[in-house]
mmCIF file of C-alpha atoms in Angstrom:
data_model
loop_
_atom_site.group_PDB
_atom_site.id
_atom_site.type_symbol
_atom_site.label_atom_id
_atom_site.label_comp_id
_atom_site.label_asym_id
_atom_site.label_seq_id
_atom_site.Cartn_x
_atom_site.Cartn_y
_atom_site.Cartn_z
ATOM 1 C CA UNK A 290 6.952 31.885 -22.049
ATOM 2 C CA UNK A 291 5.354 29.653 -24.698
ATOM 3 C CA UNK A 292 8.418 27.462 -24.898
ATOM 4 C CA UNK A 293 8.537 26.904 -21.149
ATOM 5 C CA UNK A 294 4.860 26.423 -20.277
ATOM 6 C CA UNK A 295 1.972 24.255 -21.673
ATOM 7 C CA UNK A 296 -1.723 24.012 -21.122
ATOM 8 C CA UNK A 297 -2.913 21.044 -18.924
ATOM 9 C CA UNK A 298 -2.798 17.757 -20.702
ATOM 10 C CA UNK A 299 -0.402 18.761 -23.413
ATOM 11 C CA UNK A 300 2.287 16.114 -23.466
ATOM 12 C CA UNK A 301 5.964 16.934 -23.553
ATOM 13 C CA UNK A 302 7.713 15.896 -26.757
ATOM 14 C CA UNK A 303 9.443 12.561 -26.349
ATOM 15 C CA UNK A 304 13.209 12.808 -25.711
ATOM 16 C CA UNK A 305 15.505 11.877 -28.521
ATOM 17 C CA UNK A 306 17.744 8.879 -28.331
ATOM 18 C CA UNK A 307 19.910 9.166 -25.217
ATOM 19 C CA UNK A 308 18.355 12.495 -24.171
ATOM 20 C CA UNK A 309 16.866 13.291 -20.794
ATOM 21 C CA UNK A 310 13.092 14.046 -20.682
ATOM 22 C CA UNK A 311 12.252 17.718 -20.489
ATOM 23 C CA UNK A 312 9.195 18.798 -18.524
ATOM 24 C CA UNK A 313 7.446 22.146 -19.094
ATOM 25 C CA UNK A 314 5.247 23.933 -16.567
ATOM 26 C CA UNK A 315 1.509 23.376 -16.847
ATOM 27 C CA UNK A 316 -0.568 26.584 -16.546
ATOM 28 C CA UNK A 317 -4.310 27.028 -16.453
ATOM 29 C CA UNK A 318 -4.628 29.012 -19.641
ATOM 30 C CA UNK A 319 -2.730 31.153 -22.182
ATOM 31 C CA UNK A 320 -2.992 34.256 -20.018
ATOM 32 C CA UNK A 321 -2.273 32.501 -16.690
ATOM 33 C CA UNK A 322 0.944 33.460 -14.908
ATOM 34 C CA UNK A 323 3.795 30.977 -15.222
ATOM 35 C CA UNK A 324 3.391 29.764 -11.629
ATOM 36 C CA UNK A 325 1.945 26.656 -9.953
ATOM 37 C CA UNK A 326 1.872 25.436 -6.391
ATOM 38 C CA UNK A 327 0.406 22.629 -4.364
ATOM 39 C CA UNK A 328 1.126 19.357 -2.583
ATOM 40 C CA UNK A 329 2.860 16.489 -4.362
ATOM 41 C CA UNK A 330 -0.605 14.983 -4.930
ATOM 42 C CA UNK A 331 -2.018 18.212 -6.392
ATOM 43 C CA UNK A 332 0.969 18.825 -8.655
ATOM 44 C CA UNK A 333 0.668 15.250 -9.951
ATOM 45 C CA UNK A 334 2.713 12.084 -10.422
ATOM 46 C CA UNK A 335 5.510 13.808 -12.329
ATOM 47 C CA UNK A 336 6.350 15.682 -9.112
ATOM 48 C CA UNK A 337 7.712 12.375 -7.746
ATOM 49 C CA UNK A 338 9.096 11.008 -10.994
ATOM 50 C CA UNK A 339 11.749 8.389 -10.431
ATOM 51 C CA UNK A 340 13.439 8.770 -13.819
ATOM 52 C CA UNK A 341 16.063 11.403 -14.670
ATOM 53 C CA UNK A 342 14.447 14.477 -16.193
ATOM 54 C CA UNK A 343 14.906 18.249 -16.296
ATOM 55 C CA UNK A 344 12.631 21.241 -16.222
ATOM 56 C CA UNK A 345 12.147 24.549 -18.031
ATOM 57 C CA UNK A 346 11.195 26.030 -14.600
ATOM 58 C CA UNK A 347 12.362 26.451 -11.033
ATOM 59 C CA UNK A 348 11.101 24.055 -8.360
ATOM 60 C CA UNK A 349 11.081 24.925 -4.627
ATOM 61 C CA UNK A 350 10.320 21.888 -2.537
ATOM 62 C CA UNK A 351 9.444 21.863 1.181
ATOM 63 C CA UNK A 352 9.663 18.175 2.144
ATOM 64 C CA UNK A 353 7.836 17.405 5.354
ATOM 65 C CA UNK A 354 7.785 13.569 5.309
ATOM 66 C CA UNK A 355 9.194 10.664 3.331
ATOM 67 C CA UNK A 356 12.331 8.699 2.825
ATOM 68 C CA UNK A 357 14.631 7.541 0.041
ATOM 69 C CA UNK A 358 16.903 9.869 -1.905
ATOM 70 C CA UNK A 359 16.786 12.857 -4.251
ATOM 71 C CA UNK A 360 19.327 12.723 -7.063
ATOM 72 C CA UNK A 361 20.258 16.114 -8.434
ATOM 73 C CA UNK A 362 22.841 16.144 -11.248
ATOM 74 C CA UNK A 363 25.837 14.331 -9.855
ATOM 75 C CA UNK A 364 24.804 14.227 -6.189
ATOM 76 C CA UNK A 365 22.499 11.816 -4.291
ATOM 77 C CA UNK A 366 20.929 13.371 -1.203
ATOM 78 C CA UNK A 367 19.045 11.406 1.439
ATOM 79 C CA UNK A 368 15.490 12.501 2.028
ATOM 80 C CA UNK A 369 15.534 13.653 5.691
ATOM 81 C CA UNK A 370 12.504 15.819 6.492
ATOM 82 C CA UNK A 371 12.021 18.584 7.163
ATOM 83 C CA UNK A 372 14.187 20.051 4.417
ATOM 84 C CA UNK A 373 14.052 22.618 1.610
ATOM 85 C CA UNK A 374 15.302 21.954 -1.910
ATOM 86 C CA UNK A 375 15.742 24.273 -4.942
ATOM 87 C CA UNK A 376 15.853 22.647 -8.333
ATOM 88 C CA UNK A 377 17.052 24.918 -11.167
ATOM 89 C CA UNK A 378 15.952 24.903 -14.798
ATOM 90 C CA UNK A 379 18.127 22.461 -16.669
ATOM 91 C CA UNK A 380 19.270 20.443 -13.672
ATOM 92 C CA UNK A 381 18.734 16.684 -14.085
ATOM 93 C CA UNK A 382 17.023 15.179 -11.062
ATOM 94 C CA UNK A 383 14.749 12.365 -9.869
ATOM 95 C CA UNK A 384 13.437 10.799 -6.656
ATOM 96 C CA UNK A 385 14.330 7.221 -5.801
ATOM 97 C CA UNK A 386 13.561 4.585 -3.129
ATOM 98 C CA UNK A 387 11.816 4.858 0.117
ATOM 99 C CA UNK A 388 8.248 6.135 0.679
ATOM 100 C CA UNK A 389 8.597 9.082 -1.566
ATOM 101 C CA UNK A 390 8.463 12.685 -0.512
ATOM 102 C CA UNK A 391 5.485 14.548 1.024
ATOM 103 C CA UNK A 392 5.157 18.266 1.356
ATOM 104 C CA UNK A 393 4.575 21.335 -0.851
ATOM 105 C CA UNK A 394 6.019 22.621 -4.131
ATOM 106 C CA UNK A 395 6.197 25.972 -5.874
ATOM 107 C CA UNK A 396 6.941 25.942 -9.636
ATOM 108 C CA UNK A 397 7.632 29.002 -11.719
ATOM 109 C CA UNK A 398 9.626 30.127 -14.761
ATOM 110 C CA UNK A 399 12.061 33.014 -15.186
ATOM 111 C CA UNK A 400 9.223 35.154 -16.504
ATOM 112 C CA UNK A 401 7.521 35.093 -13.085
ATOM 113 C CA UNK A 402 10.585 36.786 -11.467
ATOM 114 C CA UNK A 403 10.083 39.968 -13.481
ATOM 115 C CA UNK A 404 9.431 42.128 -10.362
ATOM 116 C CA UNK A 405 12.504 40.806 -8.552
ATOM 117 C CA UNK A 406 15.175 39.848 -11.186
ATOM 118 C CA UNK A 407 17.844 39.655 -8.500
ATOM 119 C CA UNK A 408 16.092 36.466 -7.234
ATOM 120 C CA UNK A 409 17.469 34.589 -10.184
ATOM 121 C CA UNK A 410 21.003 34.869 -8.851
ATOM 122 C CA UNK A 411 19.973 33.968 -5.337
ATOM 123 C CA UNK A 412 18.091 30.869 -6.615
ATOM 124 C CA UNK A 413 21.046 29.813 -8.774
ATOM 125 C CA UNK A 414 23.355 29.928 -5.745
ATOM 126 C CA UNK A 415 20.895 28.115 -3.576
ATOM 127 C CA UNK A 416 20.362 25.430 -6.178
ATOM 128 C CA UNK A 417 24.037 24.425 -6.110
ATOM 129 C CA UNK A 418 23.949 23.559 -2.372
ATOM 130 C CA UNK A 419 20.653 21.862 -1.689
ATOM 131 C CA UNK A 420 18.990 20.453 0.293
ATOM 132 C CA UNK A 421 18.834 22.528 3.436
ATOM 133 C CA UNK A 422 17.939 20.835 6.717
ATOM 134 C CA UNK A 423 15.308 22.765 8.695
ATOM 135 C CA UNK A 424 15.134 23.031 12.454
ATOM 136 C CA UNK A 425 11.683 23.285 14.073
ATOM 137 C CA UNK A 426 11.652 27.135 13.921
ATOM 138 C CA UNK A 427 12.733 27.386 10.285
ATOM 139 C CA UNK A 428 10.415 24.550 9.279
ATOM 140 C CA UNK A 429 7.418 26.435 10.759
ATOM 141 C CA UNK A 430 8.441 29.666 9.067
ATOM 142 C CA UNK A 431 9.020 28.033 5.642
ATOM 143 C CA UNK A 432 5.814 25.995 6.036
ATOM 144 C CA UNK A 433 3.815 29.191 6.750
ATOM 145 C CA UNK A 434 5.132 30.922 3.618
ATOM 146 C CA UNK A 435 4.310 27.901 1.489
ATOM 147 C CA UNK A 436 0.798 27.742 3.020
ATOM 148 C CA UNK A 437 0.238 31.372 2.074
ATOM 149 C CA UNK A 438 1.487 30.738 -1.455
ATOM 150 C CA UNK A 439 -0.740 27.711 -1.907
ATOM 151 C CA UNK A 440 -3.841 29.474 -0.490
ATOM 152 C CA UNK A 441 -3.316 32.523 -2.767
ATOM 153 C CA UNK A 442 -2.753 30.265 -5.775
ATOM 154 C CA UNK A 443 -5.934 28.261 -5.066
ATOM 155 C CA UNK A 444 -8.199 31.234 -4.354
ATOM 156 C CA UNK A 445 -7.064 33.400 -7.266
ATOM 157 C CA UNK A 446 -8.549 36.527 -5.739
ATOM 158 C CA UNK A 447 -8.146 39.976 -7.285
ATOM 159 C CA UNK A 448 -4.493 40.916 -7.504
ATOM 160 C CA UNK A 449 -3.393 37.350 -6.690
ATOM 161 C CA UNK A 450 -0.477 37.409 -9.239
ATOM 162 C CA UNK A 451 1.127 40.391 -7.508
ATOM 163 C CA UNK A 452 0.651 38.778 -4.138
ATOM 164 C CA UNK A 453 2.241 35.468 -5.375
ATOM 165 C CA UNK A 454 5.214 37.353 -6.714
ATOM 166 C CA UNK A 455 5.711 39.158 -3.398
ATOM 167 C CA UNK A 456 5.287 35.961 -1.316
ATOM 168 C CA UNK A 457 7.729 34.094 -3.564
ATOM 169 C CA UNK A 458 10.307 36.957 -3.210
ATOM 170 C CA UNK A 459 10.002 36.679 0.566
ATOM 171 C CA UNK A 460 10.430 32.930 0.453
ATOM 172 C CA UNK A 461 13.501 33.186 -1.736
ATOM 173 C CA UNK A 462 15.204 35.708 0.516
ATOM 174 C CA UNK A 463 14.206 33.754 3.657
ATOM 175 C CA UNK A 464 15.750 30.637 2.147
ATOM 176 C CA UNK A 465 18.965 32.569 1.541
ATOM 177 C CA UNK A 466 19.124 33.284 5.288
ATOM 178 C CA UNK A 467 18.882 29.633 6.359
ATOM 179 C CA UNK A 468 21.840 28.115 8.287
ATOM 180 C CA UNK A 469 24.446 26.916 5.868
ATOM 181 C CA UNK A 470 23.751 29.711 3.359
ATOM 182 C CA UNK A 471 25.999 32.280 4.973
ATOM 183 C CA UNK A 472 28.045 34.351 2.486
ATOM 184 C CA UNK A 473 25.556 33.945 -0.341
ATOM 185 C CA UNK A 474 24.280 37.022 -2.087
ATOM 186 C CA UNK A 475 20.800 38.180 -1.260
ATOM 187 C CA UNK A 476 20.302 40.432 -4.242
ATOM 188 C CA UNK A 477 21.602 43.530 -2.559
ATOM 189 C CA UNK A 478 24.804 43.929 -4.513
ATOM 190 C CA UNK A 479 27.772 42.722 -2.448
ATOM 191 C CA UNK A 480 31.031 42.416 -4.361
ATOM 192 C CA UNK A 481 31.694 43.820 -7.796
ATOM 193 C CA UNK A 482 28.460 44.392 -9.644
ATOM 194 C CA UNK A 483 27.511 45.494 -13.118
ATOM 195 C CA UNK A 484 24.787 48.114 -13.495
ATOM 196 C CA UNK A 485 22.360 49.245 -16.180
ATOM 197 C CA UNK A 486 22.876 47.819 -19.621
ATOM 198 C CA UNK A 487 26.020 46.033 -18.494
ATOM 199 C CA UNK A 488 24.054 44.156 -15.846
ATOM 200 C CA UNK A 489 21.409 43.186 -18.366
ATOM 201 C CA UNK A 490 24.024 41.852 -20.786
ATOM 202 C CA UNK A 491 25.722 39.799 -18.005
ATOM 203 C CA UNK A 492 22.293 38.369 -16.952
ATOM 204 C CA UNK A 493 21.491 37.457 -20.593
ATOM 205 C CA UNK A 494 24.894 35.789 -20.923
ATOM 206 C CA UNK A 495 24.272 33.721 -17.799
ATOM 207 C CA UNK A 496 20.927 32.547 -19.099
ATOM 208 C CA UNK A 497 22.435 31.832 -22.509
ATOM 209 C CA UNK A 498 25.180 29.659 -20.991
ATOM 210 C CA UNK A 499 22.713 27.804 -18.799
ATOM 211 C CA UNK A 500 20.952 26.510 -21.945
ATOM 212 C CA UNK A 501 22.233 23.238 -23.358
ATOM 213 C CA UNK A 502 22.198 24.711 -26.854
ATOM 214 C CA UNK A 503 25.115 26.988 -26.083
ATOM 215 C CA UNK A 504 27.545 24.178 -25.428
ATOM 216 C CA UNK A 505 30.725 24.775 -27.391
ATOM 217 C CA UNK A 506 30.016 28.426 -28.237
ATOM 218 C CA UNK A 507 32.857 30.899 -28.144
ATOM 219 C CA UNK A 508 32.808 34.292 -26.354
ATOM 220 C CA UNK A 509 32.503 35.918 -29.807
ATOM 221 C CA UNK A 510 29.512 33.775 -30.767
ATOM 222 C CA UNK A 511 27.837 34.670 -27.487
ATOM 223 C CA UNK A 512 28.533 38.319 -28.011
ATOM 224 C CA UNK A 513 27.095 38.195 -31.504
ATOM 225 C CA UNK A 514 23.960 36.494 -30.132
ATOM 226 C CA UNK A 515 23.575 39.213 -27.500
ATOM 227 C CA UNK A 516 24.304 42.059 -29.946
ATOM 228 C CA UNK A 517 27.485 43.386 -28.273
ATOM 229 C CA UNK A 518 31.183 43.267 -28.904
ATOM 230 C CA UNK A 519 33.332 40.503 -27.298
ATOM 231 C CA UNK A 520 35.180 43.228 -25.342
ATOM 232 C CA UNK A 521 31.951 44.666 -23.917
ATOM 233 C CA UNK A 522 30.698 41.213 -22.990
ATOM 234 C CA UNK A 523 33.880 40.430 -21.207
ATOM 235 C CA UNK A 524 33.791 43.718 -19.292
ATOM 236 C CA UNK A 525 30.103 43.211 -18.325
ATOM 237 C CA UNK A 526 30.563 39.617 -17.149
ATOM 238 C CA UNK A 527 33.688 40.457 -15.172
ATOM 239 C CA UNK A 528 31.871 43.353 -13.440
ATOM 240 C CA UNK A 529 28.975 41.084 -12.509
ATOM 241 C CA UNK A 530 30.850 37.865 -11.550
ATOM 242 C CA UNK A 531 34.474 38.751 -11.155
ATOM 243 C CA UNK A 532 35.323 36.076 -13.740
ATOM 244 C CA UNK A 533 35.916 36.057 -17.552
ATOM 245 C CA UNK A 534 33.168 34.694 -19.854
ATOM 246 C CA UNK A 535 35.570 32.237 -21.408
ATOM 247 C CA UNK A 536 36.060 30.438 -18.100
ATOM 248 C CA UNK A 537 32.308 30.330 -17.437
ATOM 249 C CA UNK A 538 31.786 28.875 -20.885
ATOM 250 C CA UNK A 539 34.355 26.126 -20.227
ATOM 251 C CA UNK A 540 32.706 25.284 -16.904
ATOM 252 C CA UNK A 541 29.276 25.138 -18.534
ATOM 253 C CA UNK A 542 30.646 22.761 -21.216
ATOM 254 C CA UNK A 543 32.082 20.446 -18.609
ATOM 255 C CA UNK A 544 28.864 20.524 -16.569
ATOM 256 C CA UNK A 545 26.803 19.597 -19.684
ATOM 257 C CA UNK A 546 29.212 16.724 -20.486
ATOM 258 C CA UNK A 547 29.008 15.421 -16.958
ATOM 259 C CA UNK A 548 25.193 15.543 -17.071
ATOM 260 C CA UNK A 549 25.083 13.527 -20.326
ATOM 261 C CA UNK A 550 27.663 10.962 -19.130
ATOM 262 C CA UNK A 551 25.873 10.436 -15.788
ATOM 263 C CA UNK A 552 22.303 10.391 -16.910
ATOM 264 C CA UNK A 553 22.061 9.160 -20.525
ATOM 265 C CA UNK A 554 23.224 6.187 -22.534
ATOM 266 C CA UNK A 555 24.950 8.286 -25.161
ATOM 267 C CA UNK A 556 28.392 7.052 -26.235
ATOM 268 C CA UNK A 557 31.405 9.241 -25.436
ATOM 269 C CA UNK A 558 31.541 10.124 -29.128
ATOM 270 C CA UNK A 559 27.908 11.352 -28.977
ATOM 271 C CA UNK A 560 28.548 13.285 -25.786
ATOM 272 C CA UNK A 561 31.508 14.940 -27.436
ATOM 273 C CA UNK A 562 29.306 15.993 -30.422
ATOM 274 C CA UNK A 563 26.510 17.257 -28.050
ATOM 275 C CA UNK A 564 29.035 19.498 -26.318
ATOM 276 C CA UNK A 565 30.549 20.944 -29.448
ATOM 277 C CA UNK A 566 33.542 18.645 -30.142
ATOM 278 C CA UNK A 567 34.007 17.132 -33.592
ATOM 279 C CA UNK A 568 37.018 15.127 -32.371
ATOM 280 C CA UNK A 569 36.253 12.672 -29.532
ATOM 281 C CA UNK A 570 39.954 12.389 -28.682
ATOM 282 C CA UNK A 571 40.206 16.106 -28.173
ATOM 283 C CA UNK A 572 37.071 15.983 -26.034
ATOM 284 C CA UNK A 573 38.695 13.297 -23.908
ATOM 285 C CA UNK A 574 41.818 15.444 -23.349
ATOM 286 C CA UNK A 575 39.626 18.488 -22.544
ATOM 287 C CA UNK A 576 37.513 16.491 -20.075
ATOM 288 C CA UNK A 577 40.532 15.017 -18.348
ATOM 289 C CA UNK A 578 42.212 18.401 -18.084
ATOM 290 C CA UNK A 579 39.170 19.959 -16.459
ATOM 291 C CA UNK A 580 38.062 17.104 -14.285
ATOM 292 C CA UNK A 581 41.145 14.896 -13.660
ATOM 293 C CA UNK A 582 39.224 11.867 -15.103
ATOM 294 C CA UNK A 583 38.511 10.421 -18.567
ATOM 295 C CA UNK A 584 34.899 10.480 -19.698
ATOM 296 C CA UNK A 585 34.729 6.689 -19.452
ATOM 297 C CA UNK A 586 36.148 6.560 -15.964
ATOM 298 C CA UNK A 587 33.863 9.317 -14.824
ATOM 299 C CA UNK A 588 30.830 7.418 -16.112
ATOM 300 C CA UNK A 589 31.978 4.164 -14.472
ATOM 301 C CA UNK A 590 32.634 5.879 -11.163
ATOM 302 C CA UNK A 591 29.310 7.707 -11.221
ATOM 303 C CA UNK A 592 27.421 4.441 -12.072
ATOM 304 C CA UNK A 593 29.220 2.477 -9.274
ATOM 305 C CA UNK A 594 28.687 5.250 -6.805
ATOM 306 C CA UNK A 595 24.929 5.426 -7.302
ATOM 307 C CA UNK A 596 24.548 1.622 -7.423
ATOM 308 C CA UNK A 597 26.338 1.062 -4.147
ATOM 309 C CA UNK A 598 25.400 4.188 -2.140
ATOM 310 C CA UNK A 599 22.496 3.739 0.231
ATOM 311 C CA UNK A 600 20.742 6.659 1.887
ATOM 312 C CA UNK A 601 21.949 6.944 5.501
ATOM 313 C CA UNK A 602 19.330 6.418 8.154
ATOM 314 C CA UNK A 603 17.672 9.537 9.519
ATOM 315 C CA UNK A 604 14.304 11.095 10.261
ATOM 316 C CA UNK A 605 11.512 10.003 7.955
#
């Protein structure tokens, strides 16, 4: 928790050359739960930051007014209230143009999901398909849940931490039921699932791969880090996801390279090094094989796309 949260006023370390800024969650004190909620004004100016950055925490955003665009990783989404967005730890995002968003936010780290660990998977799946447009009925329902979260967080009455965890769990599952989320898991175990220690190992592997420091690791290195054999890791991850860990590591490596190419000024050689390649030429072949494009062409296309793309007109 100490690495993902800070006390109010503690500045984040400046990013290295070519890196994306990393924001940690501000909490009231060393014993405060890793959770915060409020309006954009209450959370502060960083909640509307217009420069690419990433978080150590989850961010649920109920946008009720505003215009412009929300850029998340490689996608640029028009702000069309009312809508709900899930930003995951490690995703690079920023707000741009227009009047800026209005609404409510809930911020929390993985530690806060201790009572409902299955919510991590639901959030990861929701975070890959945001934002979600809300009709009047769903907007009222989501708005009521956010209002309860914000009131409980502000009042801090006895037992408020348990109430916050329960309300957040309801909000996550309600979000998974929104139109357009059909077929996503809701934490109740559809499909092949690992259990017991196997499930814990698969969850730890997923979190390990999500961290930028694991770029370029092998299955054996991940297994050593988790204290299991490569065979056991493969069995656990297949049972949980239906896919081999080697494939997931490759996809995570590509994803990290795309983030760096799209959101930093690092050279292709530097991006190769950051993703575990000592030979830039081999990195170029790997990237083309996985994406169908060279690193340079990907960066140029992404730059042109975001310079020329304007947010379509819509409700503001």
